[in-house]
Amino acid sequence: MNPHFLGIDVGTSGVRICLIDADAQLIDTVHTPLPPLLRDGARCEQDPQRWWQALIHGLDALAGRRDLRAVAALAIDGTSATLLACEEHGAPLGPALMYNDRRAASEAARIAASAPAESGAHGAHSGLAKVLWLSAQSRTHNARWFLHQADWLSGRLLGRFGSTDENNALKLGYDPVARRWPDWLANLDIDPTRLPAVVPPGTGLGPLHTEWAQRWAMPYAHVVAGTTDSTAA
């Protein structure tokens, strides 16, 4: 059986799923729309459960018209610096802060005092600024994980959480040269155990959880680390 692959793109307006063959030829695609973002001044949020519902709907539709038994791997890309706080087993503790949420301005100033100029963690839009902001909120300050959009959805498909890719991790302050979380995070009282483990894009994360493998008839599918939307484009 020639292997097939699934690419899942989670954008601002919808979730697009592409099925390709081993020669990167498109076999089929499906798009599921997402509701508008919740905007109010500097606030920009979205319910992460809506992403999951759209992903489920799209894969249900694809499995309804295609034989997916040949799918060997799937990967997800999401919007850069879209972040949420969640419990150990992935339950969100509130809405996700979208890539253009600007409420973490004071947190960005704290980062600027510690981070080197070349770090991707600068600015109120950064993932690290959002971690600091969420850590100060009563609903999310005890979060087990701070995860990107692609991390959380991959975790749902795996049945476990705690991984990200090197591209998404850049705006959390990840050092791509040393390939680790930098020491200066300690200046911000960041607990690195609440940040996901970082792997290169394309790294195998594990088999698709049995529930979903059976639902979509993908017995051989593995989830691999994805990337950001801009990198995937």
Short mmCIF file of C-alpha atoms in Angstrom, two decimals:
data_model
loop_
_atom_site.label_atom_id
_atom_site.label_comp_id
_atom_site.label_asym_id
_atom_site.label_seq_id
_atom_site.Cartn_x
_atom_site.Cartn_y
_atom_site.Cartn_z
CA MET A 1 0.00 0.00 0.00
CA ASN A 2 1.47 3.36 -1.04
CA PRO A 3 1.53 5.75 1.94
CA HIS A 4 -0.68 8.82 2.13
CA PHE A 5 -0.31 11.83 4.39
CA LEU A 6 -2.57 14.45 5.97
CA GLY A 7 -1.68 18.12 6.38
CA ILE A 8 -3.96 20.11 8.69
CA ASP A 9 -3.85 23.91 8.48
CA VAL A 10 -5.61 25.80 11.28
CA GLY A 11 -6.11 29.38 10.19
CA THR A 12 -8.03 32.37 11.46
CA SER A 13 -11.17 31.62 9.47
CA GLY A 14 -11.15 27.84 9.20
CA VAL A 15 -9.48 24.44 9.29
CA ARG A 16 -8.26 23.00 5.99
CA ILE A 17 -7.24 19.35 5.65
CA CYS A 18 -5.30 18.07 2.65
CA LEU A 19 -4.76 14.41 1.75
CA ILE A 20 -1.68 13.80 -0.41
CA ASP A 21 0.20 10.79 -1.76
CA ALA A 22 3.90 9.95 -1.44
CA ASP A 23 4.66 12.16 -4.47
CA ALA A 24 2.98 15.15 -2.78
CA GLN A 25 0.10 15.02 -5.25
CA LEU A 26 -3.18 16.30 -3.84
CA ILE A 27 -5.86 13.62 -3.52
CA ASP A 28 -8.57 15.54 -1.68
CA THR A 29 -9.14 18.55 0.54
CA VAL A 30 -11.83 19.72 2.93
CA HIS A 31 -12.38 23.09 4.62
CA THR A 32 -14.41 23.72 7.78
CA PRO A 33 -15.08 27.36 8.76
CA LEU A 34 -14.43 28.77 12.23
CA PRO A 35 -16.51 31.47 13.94
CA PRO A 36 -15.16 35.04 14.02
CA LEU A 37 -12.54 35.93 16.62
CA LEU A 38 -13.73 37.64 19.79
CA ARG A 39 -12.24 41.13 19.64
CA ASP A 40 -12.47 43.97 22.16
CA GLY A 41 -9.70 46.55 22.10
CA ALA A 42 -6.41 44.76 22.76
CA ARG A 43 -8.24 41.50 23.44
CA CYS A 44 -8.45 38.86 20.72
CA GLU A 45 -9.62 35.36 21.72
CA GLN A 46 -11.11 32.16 20.38
CA ASP A 47 -12.59 29.09 22.03
CA PRO A 48 -10.09 26.25 21.40
CA GLN A 49 -12.93 23.74 21.43
CA ARG A 50 -14.10 25.34 18.17
CA TRP A 51 -10.78 24.36 16.56
CA TRP A 52 -11.24 20.79 17.73
CA GLN A 53 -14.84 20.63 16.54
CA ALA A 54 -13.81 21.94 13.11
CA LEU A 55 -10.96 19.42 12.88
CA ILE A 56 -13.28 16.56 13.85
CA HIS A 57 -15.90 17.71 11.34
CA GLY A 58 -13.33 17.91 8.56
CA LEU A 59 -11.82 14.49 9.23
CA ASP A 60 -15.28 12.96 9.53
CA ALA A 61 -16.15 14.39 6.11
CA LEU A 62 -12.89 13.20 4.56
CA ALA A 63 -13.21 9.71 6.04
CA GLY A 64 -16.76 9.57 4.72
CA ARG A 65 -15.62 9.85 1.11
CA ARG A 66 -12.04 8.50 1.14
CA ASP A 67 -10.35 5.31 2.32
CA LEU A 68 -7.80 6.59 4.85
CA ARG A 69 -6.17 3.28 5.76
CA ALA A 70 -3.03 4.26 3.83
CA VAL A 71 -2.45 7.40 5.92
CA ALA A 72 0.98 6.99 7.51
CA ALA A 73 1.37 10.37 9.20
CA LEU A 74 -0.34 13.69 9.82
CA ALA A 75 0.91 17.09 10.94
CA ILE A 76 -0.75 20.33 12.05
CA ASP A 77 0.26 23.93 11.51
CA GLY A 78 -1.35 26.75 13.46
CA THR A 79 -1.14 30.51 13.82
CA SER A 80 2.13 31.63 15.40
CA ALA A 81 1.95 32.75 19.06
CA THR A 82 -1.68 31.67 19.52
CA LEU A 83 -1.52 30.24 23.03
CA LEU A 84 -3.73 28.66 25.69
CA ALA A 85 -3.39 27.47 29.28
CA CYS A 86 -4.62 23.99 30.08
CA GLU A 87 -4.70 21.23 32.67
CA GLU A 88 -2.52 18.08 32.69
CA HIS A 89 -4.83 16.20 30.33
CA GLY A 90 -5.48 19.13 28.03
CA ALA A 91 -8.69 20.68 29.35
CA PRO A 92 -8.51 24.41 28.49
CA LEU A 93 -8.64 26.78 31.45
CA GLY A 94 -10.11 29.56 29.33
CA PRO A 95 -10.14 30.92 25.80
CA ALA A 96 -7.00 30.94 23.69
CA LEU A 97 -5.13 34.21 23.25
CA MET A 98 -4.81 34.68 19.52
CA TYR A 99 -1.66 35.71 17.68
CA ASN A 100 -2.73 39.38 17.64
CA ASP A 101 -3.90 39.70 21.25
CA ARG A 102 -2.07 42.76 22.63
CA ARG A 103 -2.90 42.71 26.34
CA ALA A 104 0.59 41.63 27.45
CA ALA A 105 2.29 45.02 26.94
CA SER A 106 3.69 45.26 30.48
CA GLU A 107 4.85 41.65 30.28
CA ALA A 108 6.65 42.47 27.03
CA ALA A 109 8.56 45.21 28.87
CA ARG A 110 9.71 42.65 31.44
CA ILE A 111 10.90 40.36 28.66
CA ALA A 112 12.78 43.22 26.99
CA ALA A 113 14.81 43.67 30.18
CA SER A 114 16.09 40.07 30.08
CA ALA A 115 15.90 38.66 26.56
CA PRO A 116 18.69 39.18 24.02
CA ALA A 117 17.82 41.41 21.09
CA GLU A 118 17.71 38.47 18.66
CA SER A 119 15.14 36.51 20.68
CA GLY A 120 11.77 35.82 19.10
CA ALA A 121 10.05 36.45 22.45
CA HIS A 122 9.90 40.24 22.17
CA GLY A 123 6.62 42.14 21.86
CA ALA A 124 3.15 41.95 23.39
CA HIS A 125 2.11 39.46 20.69
CA SER A 126 4.77 36.91 21.64
CA GLY A 127 3.95 33.56 23.15
CA LEU A 128 6.17 34.27 26.15
CA ALA A 129 4.40 37.56 26.90
CA LYS A 130 1.11 35.65 26.80
CA VAL A 131 2.49 33.03 29.23
CA LEU A 132 3.36 35.79 31.70
CA TRP A 133 -0.05 37.42 31.26
CA LEU A 134 -1.91 34.13 31.73
CA SER A 135 0.24 33.30 34.76
CA ALA A 136 -1.06 36.45 36.44
CA GLN A 137 -4.76 35.64 35.89
CA SER A 138 -6.67 33.83 38.63
CA ARG A 139 -8.25 31.31 36.25
CA THR A 140 -5.03 30.27 34.54
CA HIS A 141 -2.11 30.94 36.89
CA ASN A 142 -1.98 27.29 38.04
CA ALA A 143 -2.00 25.86 34.50
CA ARG A 144 -0.05 22.66 33.95
CA TRP A 145 0.71 23.49 30.32
CA PHE A 146 1.02 26.57 28.16
CA LEU A 147 0.54 25.29 24.61
CA HIS A 148 0.33 26.65 21.10
CA GLN A 149 -2.64 25.99 18.86
CA ALA A 150 -0.88 23.19 16.94
CA ASP A 151 0.50 21.67 20.16
CA TRP A 152 -2.92 21.39 21.75
CA LEU A 153 -4.62 19.90 18.71
CA SER A 154 -1.79 17.40 18.22
CA GLY A 155 -2.18 16.47 21.87
CA ARG A 156 -5.88 15.84 21.37
CA LEU A 157 -5.07 13.46 18.53
CA LEU A 158 -2.34 11.71 20.54
CA GLY A 159 -4.21 11.53 23.83
CA ARG A 160 -1.36 13.25 25.69
CA PHE A 161 0.12 16.73 25.85
CA GLY A 162 3.44 18.47 26.33
CA SER A 163 5.21 18.75 22.95
CA THR A 164 5.86 21.58 20.52
CA ASP A 165 8.06 22.20 17.50
CA GLU A 166 11.08 24.47 17.22
CA ASN A 167 9.33 27.03 15.02
CA ASN A 168 6.36 27.55 17.33
CA ALA A 169 8.73 27.66 20.32
CA LEU A 170 10.71 30.65 19.02
CA LYS A 171 8.21 33.20 20.33
CA LEU A 172 8.32 31.47 23.72
CA GLY A 173 12.00 32.37 23.91
CA TYR A 174 13.41 29.04 22.76
CA ASP A 175 17.08 29.22 21.76
CA PRO A 176 17.33 27.55 18.32
CA VAL A 177 21.15 27.58 18.37
CA ALA A 178 21.58 25.90 21.77
CA ARG A 179 18.30 24.01 21.13
CA ARG A 180 16.99 24.51 24.66
CA TRP A 181 15.05 26.90 26.86
CA PRO A 182 17.43 29.76 27.77
CA ASP A 183 18.68 30.50 31.28
CA TRP A 184 17.29 34.06 31.21
CA LEU A 185 13.75 32.68 31.56
CA ALA A 186 14.56 32.32 35.27
CA ASN A 187 14.65 36.13 35.53
CA LEU A 188 10.94 36.10 34.66
CA ASP A 189 10.02 33.37 37.16
CA ILE A 190 9.07 31.06 34.30
CA ASP A 191 8.88 27.41 35.29
CA PRO A 192 10.22 25.54 32.23
CA THR A 193 8.40 22.35 33.28
CA ARG A 194 5.14 24.11 32.36
CA LEU A 195 6.43 24.68 28.83
CA PRO A 196 6.27 21.90 26.25
CA ALA A 197 9.22 19.76 25.23
CA VAL A 198 10.65 21.02 21.93
CA VAL A 199 11.42 18.85 18.90
CA PRO A 200 12.23 19.63 15.25
CA PRO A 201 9.25 19.85 12.86
CA GLY A 202 8.48 16.45 11.39
CA THR A 203 9.59 14.52 14.47
CA GLY A 204 7.33 11.59 15.23
CA LEU A 205 5.26 12.17 18.38
CA GLY A 206 3.43 8.87 18.50
CA PRO A 207 0.53 6.89 17.03
CA LEU A 208 -2.89 8.40 16.52
CA HIS A 209 -4.97 7.62 19.61
CA THR A 210 -7.01 4.44 19.25
CA GLU A 211 -10.33 6.31 19.49
CA TRP A 212 -9.54 8.43 16.45
CA ALA A 213 -7.72 5.69 14.55
CA GLN A 214 -10.87 3.59 14.75
CA ARG A 215 -13.23 6.48 14.03
CA TRP A 216 -11.46 7.44 10.80
CA ALA A 217 -10.13 3.98 9.90
CA MET A 218 -6.48 5.10 10.05
CA PRO A 219 -4.81 2.16 11.83
CA TYR A 220 -1.24 3.06 10.84
CA ALA A 221 -1.32 6.85 11.25
CA HIS A 222 1.24 8.62 13.41
CA VAL A 223 1.19 12.25 14.55
CA VAL A 224 4.33 14.22 13.73
CA ALA A 225 5.37 17.64 14.99
CA GLY A 226 4.03 20.47 12.86
CA THR A 227 4.99 24.11 12.56
CA THR A 228 3.63 27.66 12.30
CA ASP A 229 1.29 28.72 9.52
CA SER A 230 3.81 31.12 7.97
CA THR A 231 6.51 28.44 7.87
CA ALA A 232 4.11 25.90 6.36
CA ALA A 233 3.09 28.40 3.68
#
